[in-house]
Coordinates of C-alpha atoms and ligand atoms in Angstrom, one line a residue:
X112 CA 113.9 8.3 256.3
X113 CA 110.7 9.1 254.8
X114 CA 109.0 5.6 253.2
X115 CA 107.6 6.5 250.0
X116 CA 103.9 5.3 249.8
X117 CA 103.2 4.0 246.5
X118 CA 99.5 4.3 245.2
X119 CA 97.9 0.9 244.2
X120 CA 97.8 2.2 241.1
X121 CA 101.8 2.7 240.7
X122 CA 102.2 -0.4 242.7
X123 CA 100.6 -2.4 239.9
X124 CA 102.8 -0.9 237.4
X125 CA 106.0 -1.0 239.3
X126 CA 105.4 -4.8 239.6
X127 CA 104.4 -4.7 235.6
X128 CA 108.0 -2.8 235.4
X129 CA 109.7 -5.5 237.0
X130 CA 108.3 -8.2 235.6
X131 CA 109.2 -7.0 232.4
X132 CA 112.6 -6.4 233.1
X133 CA 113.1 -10.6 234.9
X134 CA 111.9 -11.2 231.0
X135 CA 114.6 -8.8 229.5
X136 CA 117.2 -10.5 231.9
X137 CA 116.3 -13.9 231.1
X138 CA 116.2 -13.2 227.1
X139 CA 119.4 -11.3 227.6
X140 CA 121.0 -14.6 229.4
X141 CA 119.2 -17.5 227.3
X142 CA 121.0 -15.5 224.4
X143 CA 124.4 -14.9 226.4
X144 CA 124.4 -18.7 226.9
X145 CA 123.8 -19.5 223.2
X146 CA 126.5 -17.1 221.8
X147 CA 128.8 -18.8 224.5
X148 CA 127.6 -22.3 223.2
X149 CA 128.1 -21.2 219.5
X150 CA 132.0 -19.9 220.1
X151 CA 132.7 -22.8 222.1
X152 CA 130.9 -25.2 219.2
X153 CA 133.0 -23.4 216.6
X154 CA 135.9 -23.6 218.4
X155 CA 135.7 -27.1 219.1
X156 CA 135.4 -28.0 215.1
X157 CA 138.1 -25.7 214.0
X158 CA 140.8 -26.6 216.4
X159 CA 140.0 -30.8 215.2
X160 CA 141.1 -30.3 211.9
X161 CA 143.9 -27.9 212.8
X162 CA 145.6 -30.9 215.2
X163 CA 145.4 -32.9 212.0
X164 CA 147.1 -30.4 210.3
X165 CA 149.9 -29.4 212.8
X166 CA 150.7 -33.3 213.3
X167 CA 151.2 -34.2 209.5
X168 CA 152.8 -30.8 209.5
X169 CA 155.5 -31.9 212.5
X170 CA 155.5 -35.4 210.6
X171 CA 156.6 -34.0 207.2
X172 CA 159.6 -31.8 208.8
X173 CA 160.6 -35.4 210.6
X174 CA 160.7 -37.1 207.2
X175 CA 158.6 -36.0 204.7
X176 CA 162.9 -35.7 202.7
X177 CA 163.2 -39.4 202.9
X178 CA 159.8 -40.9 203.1
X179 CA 158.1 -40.2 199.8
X180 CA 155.1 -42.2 200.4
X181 CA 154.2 -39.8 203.8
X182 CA 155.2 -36.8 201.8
X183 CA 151.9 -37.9 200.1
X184 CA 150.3 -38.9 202.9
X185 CA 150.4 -35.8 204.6
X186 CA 150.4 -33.6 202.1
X187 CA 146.9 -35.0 200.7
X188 CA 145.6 -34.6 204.3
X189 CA 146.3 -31.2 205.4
X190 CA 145.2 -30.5 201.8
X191 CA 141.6 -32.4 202.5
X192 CA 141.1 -30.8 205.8
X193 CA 142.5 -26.8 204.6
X194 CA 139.7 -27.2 201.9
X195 CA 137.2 -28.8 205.4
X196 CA 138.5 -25.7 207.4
X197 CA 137.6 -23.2 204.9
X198 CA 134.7 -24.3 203.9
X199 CA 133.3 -24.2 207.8
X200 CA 134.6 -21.0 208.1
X201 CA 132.5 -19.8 204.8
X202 CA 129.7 -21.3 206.3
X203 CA 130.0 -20.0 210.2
X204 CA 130.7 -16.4 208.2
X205 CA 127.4 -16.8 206.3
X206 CA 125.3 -17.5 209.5
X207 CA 126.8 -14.9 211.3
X208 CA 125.7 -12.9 208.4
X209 CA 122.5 -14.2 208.3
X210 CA 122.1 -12.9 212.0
X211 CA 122.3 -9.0 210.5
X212 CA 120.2 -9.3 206.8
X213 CA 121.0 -10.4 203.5
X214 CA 120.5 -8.6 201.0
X215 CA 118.4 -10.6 199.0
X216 CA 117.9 -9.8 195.1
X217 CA 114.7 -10.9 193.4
X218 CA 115.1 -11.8 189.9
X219 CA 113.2 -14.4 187.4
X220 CA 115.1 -18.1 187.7
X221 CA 114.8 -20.8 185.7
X222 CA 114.8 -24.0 188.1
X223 CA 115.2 -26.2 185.4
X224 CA 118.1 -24.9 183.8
X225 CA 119.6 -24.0 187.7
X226 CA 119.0 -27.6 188.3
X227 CA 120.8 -28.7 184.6
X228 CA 123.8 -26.6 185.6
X229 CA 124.0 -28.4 189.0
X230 CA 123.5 -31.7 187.5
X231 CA 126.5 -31.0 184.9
X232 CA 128.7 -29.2 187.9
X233 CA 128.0 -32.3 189.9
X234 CA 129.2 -34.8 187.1
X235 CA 132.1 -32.4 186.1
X236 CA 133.5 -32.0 189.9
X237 CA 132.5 -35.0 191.6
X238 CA 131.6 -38.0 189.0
X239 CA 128.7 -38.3 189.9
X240 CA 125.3 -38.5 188.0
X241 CA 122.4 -36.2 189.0
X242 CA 119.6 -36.8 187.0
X243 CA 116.8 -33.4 186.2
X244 CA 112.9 -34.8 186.5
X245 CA 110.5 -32.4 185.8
X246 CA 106.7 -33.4 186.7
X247 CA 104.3 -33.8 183.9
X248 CA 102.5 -30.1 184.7
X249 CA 105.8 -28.6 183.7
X250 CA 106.7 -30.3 180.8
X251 CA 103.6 -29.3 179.5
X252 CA 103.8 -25.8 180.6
X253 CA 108.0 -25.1 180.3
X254 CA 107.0 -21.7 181.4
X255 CA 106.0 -22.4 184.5
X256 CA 109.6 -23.2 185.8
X257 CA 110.2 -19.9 186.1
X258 CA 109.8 -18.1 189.7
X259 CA 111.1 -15.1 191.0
X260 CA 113.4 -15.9 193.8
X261 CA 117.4 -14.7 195.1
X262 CA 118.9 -16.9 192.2
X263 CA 122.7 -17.1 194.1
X264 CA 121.0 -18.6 197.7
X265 CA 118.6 -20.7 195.8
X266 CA 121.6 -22.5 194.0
X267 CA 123.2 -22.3 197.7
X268 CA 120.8 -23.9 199.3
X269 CA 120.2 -26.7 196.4
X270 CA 124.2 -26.7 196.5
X271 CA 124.1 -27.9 200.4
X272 CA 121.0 -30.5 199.8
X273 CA 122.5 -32.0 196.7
X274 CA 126.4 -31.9 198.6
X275 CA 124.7 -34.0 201.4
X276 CA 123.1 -36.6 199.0
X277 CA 126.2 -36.7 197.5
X278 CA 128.1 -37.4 200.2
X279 CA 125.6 -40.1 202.4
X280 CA 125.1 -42.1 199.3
X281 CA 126.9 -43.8 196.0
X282 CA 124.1 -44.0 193.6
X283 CA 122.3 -42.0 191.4
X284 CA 121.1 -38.8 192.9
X285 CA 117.9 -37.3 191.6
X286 CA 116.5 -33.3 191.3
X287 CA 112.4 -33.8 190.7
X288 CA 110.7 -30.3 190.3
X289 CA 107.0 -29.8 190.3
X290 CA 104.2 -27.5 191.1
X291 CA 103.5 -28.2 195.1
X292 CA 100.0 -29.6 195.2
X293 CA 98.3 -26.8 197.2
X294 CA 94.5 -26.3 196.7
X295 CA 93.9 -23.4 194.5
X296 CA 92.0 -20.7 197.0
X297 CA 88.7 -19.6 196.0
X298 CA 88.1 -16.2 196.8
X299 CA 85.0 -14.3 198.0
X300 CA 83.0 -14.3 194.6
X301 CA 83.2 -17.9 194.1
X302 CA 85.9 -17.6 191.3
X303 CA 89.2 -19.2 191.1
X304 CA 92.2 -16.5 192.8
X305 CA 95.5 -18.1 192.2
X306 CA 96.8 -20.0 189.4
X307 CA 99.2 -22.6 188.5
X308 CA 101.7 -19.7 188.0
X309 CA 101.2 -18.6 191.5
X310 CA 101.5 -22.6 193.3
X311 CA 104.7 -23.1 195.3
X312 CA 107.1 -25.0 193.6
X313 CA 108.7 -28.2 195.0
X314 CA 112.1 -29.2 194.5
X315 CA 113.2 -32.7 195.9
X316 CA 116.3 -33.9 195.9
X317 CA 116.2 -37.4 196.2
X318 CA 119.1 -40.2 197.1
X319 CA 119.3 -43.8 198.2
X320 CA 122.2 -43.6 200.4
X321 CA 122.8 -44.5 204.3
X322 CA 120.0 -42.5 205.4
X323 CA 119.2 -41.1 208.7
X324 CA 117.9 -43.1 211.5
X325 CA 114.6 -41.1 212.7
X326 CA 115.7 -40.5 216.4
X327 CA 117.9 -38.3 215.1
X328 CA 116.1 -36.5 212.1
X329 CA 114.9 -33.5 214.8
X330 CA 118.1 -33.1 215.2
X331 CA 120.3 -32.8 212.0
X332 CA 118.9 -29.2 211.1
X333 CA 121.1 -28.3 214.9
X334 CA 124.8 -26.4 214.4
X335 CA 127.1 -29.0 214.3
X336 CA 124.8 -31.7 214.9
X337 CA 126.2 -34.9 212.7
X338 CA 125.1 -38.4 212.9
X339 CA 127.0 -40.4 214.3
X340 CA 129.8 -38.6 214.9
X341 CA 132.7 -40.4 214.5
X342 CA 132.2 -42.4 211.3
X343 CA 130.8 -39.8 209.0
X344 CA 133.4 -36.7 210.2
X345 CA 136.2 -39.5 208.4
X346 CA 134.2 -40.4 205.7
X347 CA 133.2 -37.2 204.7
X348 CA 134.7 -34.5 206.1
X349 CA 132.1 -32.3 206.4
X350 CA 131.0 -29.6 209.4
X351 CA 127.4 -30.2 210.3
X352 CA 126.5 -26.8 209.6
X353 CA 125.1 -27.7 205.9
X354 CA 121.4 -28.2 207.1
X355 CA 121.6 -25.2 209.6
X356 CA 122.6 -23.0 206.9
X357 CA 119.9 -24.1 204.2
X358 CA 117.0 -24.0 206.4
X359 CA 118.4 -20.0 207.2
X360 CA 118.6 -20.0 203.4
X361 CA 115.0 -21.2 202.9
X362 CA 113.8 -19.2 206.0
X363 CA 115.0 -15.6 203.7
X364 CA 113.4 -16.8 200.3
X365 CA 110.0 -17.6 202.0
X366 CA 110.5 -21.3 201.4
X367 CA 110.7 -24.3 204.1
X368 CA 113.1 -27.5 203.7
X369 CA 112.1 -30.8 204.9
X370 CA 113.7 -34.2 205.1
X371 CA 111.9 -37.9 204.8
X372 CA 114.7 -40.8 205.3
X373 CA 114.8 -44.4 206.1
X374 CA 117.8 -45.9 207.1
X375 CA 119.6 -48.1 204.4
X376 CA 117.1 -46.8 202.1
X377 CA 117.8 -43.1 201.5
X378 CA 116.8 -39.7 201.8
X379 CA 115.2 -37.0 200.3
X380 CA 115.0 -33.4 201.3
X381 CA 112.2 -31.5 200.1
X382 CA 112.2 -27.4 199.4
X383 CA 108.7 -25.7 198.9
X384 CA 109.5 -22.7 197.3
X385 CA 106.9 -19.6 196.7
X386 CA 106.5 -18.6 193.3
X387 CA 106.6 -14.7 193.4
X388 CA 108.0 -12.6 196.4
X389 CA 104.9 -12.0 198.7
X390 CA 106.0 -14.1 201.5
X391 CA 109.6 -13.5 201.4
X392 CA 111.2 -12.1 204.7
X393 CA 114.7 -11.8 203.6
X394 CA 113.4 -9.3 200.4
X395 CA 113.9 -5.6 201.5
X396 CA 110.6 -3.6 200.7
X397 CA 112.6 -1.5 197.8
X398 CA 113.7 -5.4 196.3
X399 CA 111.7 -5.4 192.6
Ligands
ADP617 P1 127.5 -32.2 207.4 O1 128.4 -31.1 207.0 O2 127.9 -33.1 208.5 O3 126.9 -32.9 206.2 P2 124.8 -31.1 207.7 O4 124.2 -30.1 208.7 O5 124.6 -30.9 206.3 O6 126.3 -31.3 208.1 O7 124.1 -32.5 208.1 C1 124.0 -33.0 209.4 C2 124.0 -34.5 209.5 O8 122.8 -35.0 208.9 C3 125.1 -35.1 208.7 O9 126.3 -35.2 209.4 C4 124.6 -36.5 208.3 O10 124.8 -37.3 209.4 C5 123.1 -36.2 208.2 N1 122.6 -36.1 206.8 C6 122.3 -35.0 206.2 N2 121.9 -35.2 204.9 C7 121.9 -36.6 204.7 C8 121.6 -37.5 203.7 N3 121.2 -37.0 202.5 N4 121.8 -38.8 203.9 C9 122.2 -39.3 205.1 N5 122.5 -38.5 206.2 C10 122.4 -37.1 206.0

């Protein structure tokens, strides 16, 4: 056999090559391993509310005929966790969605009457009260409630914030809207750039429930992550998937969602939202 001599020069870019290629393999793996964590994840959470299902089920051929009061019983609770299943499975379907592109569509939205028809779907569904605050810049100006935005995810994502709220606390939950207080840029010539019409907007949702005990506030925006596990899957029902989902959501319309809680006190989430589409990703280029 004949070694092939490399020049220096092909040397260098051979180990270049290779080096490149370790990088592909360990992107390709480190992604492998988080599919293979996500189906696993989902998995997990499905099959938990599908034994609860299959054992009233078993328990209601036994003697659901002569035992009205576990007719009830079971029926209410493969009821409560159908509604639990399909709602994850709306959600995991959304983020697997959100992995391709959503179609976003950019249209004018009122917050304040989005935030109204929450507040009266809230009270109408659930009983409870949700109460509209708008700061004192946009009472003054009404018009400045207006941004462009995807109206459907923007209600999603307020959906999932206000859903929580309801959910970790009893009381009154309250929608503040404002103009973010960001320094109005001065550009080059000494004149004022942007106006009030172009400051993000703020939207906080605001309870004064349970709250979340800061150790674990890193972690609630994780798939699946829920505090405390055990006490909050029975008392709620829900999939810990909410947060993941509305920080995607916020991600596509160019906004950011953050959450300040104190434990026993309450919590409020906070959405910064861009008033007009410049800094949108989720907005193809052809979106008007
Ligand atoms: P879940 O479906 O469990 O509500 P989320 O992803 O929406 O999932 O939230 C993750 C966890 O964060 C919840 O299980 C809950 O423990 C905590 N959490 C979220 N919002 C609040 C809130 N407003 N008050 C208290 N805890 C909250």
């Amino acid at each position: 056999f004949k070694r092939i001599q490399l020049e220096e020069r092909s040397k260098d870019e051979l180990y270049k090559m290779g080096d490149t290629f370790n990088q592909m393999i360990d992107l390709l793996e480190n992604n492998y391993d988080k599919q293979k964590q996500f189906v696993s994840n989902a998995s997990h959470e499905l099959r938990t509310p599908l034994t609860i299902i299959e054992s009233y089920a078993s328990l209601l051929k036994r003697r659901g005929l002569d035992r009205p009061d576990l007719f009830m019983e079971s029926v209410e609770a493969i009821h409560s966790e159908a509604v639990r299943m399909k709602e994850m499975t709306e959600q995991l379907l959304l983020l697997a969605r959100h992995e391709e592109q959503w179609n976003l569509k950019l249209e004018a939205v009122d917050l304040s009457s989005q935030a109204e028809q929450l507040s009266r779907e809230f009270l109408q569904a659930y009983s409870r009260r949700v109460d509209v605050v708008l700061s004192e810049e946009l009472l003054q100006t009404p018009a400045l409630t207006t941004i462009w935005t995807d109206a459907g995810k923007l209600r999603q994502l307020l959906f999932i914030l206000l859903d929580n709220a309801r959910k970790y606390s009893s009381d009154i939950i309250t929608l503040e809207l404002g103009l973010y207080p960001i320094p109005t840029e001065v550009s080059y010539s000494g004149r004022v750039a942007s106006s009030n019409a172009e400051r993000n907007r703020y939207i906080r949702v605001v309870d004064r429930g349970i709250g979340i005990p800061e150790s674990e506030l890193p972690k609630v925006f994780d798939r699946f992550y829920r505090v405390d596990q055990a006490r909050t899957r029975q008392d709620t029902g829900g999939s810990g998937l909410g947060l993941t989902l509305a920080q995607r959501i916020a991600e596509a319309l160019g906004a950011s969602v953050h959450l300040q809680s104190e434990e026993g006190q309450g919590t409020t989430a906070i959405v910064t939202l861009p008033a007009t589409a410049k800094h949108m990703s989720g907005f193809s280029a052809n979106s008007n």
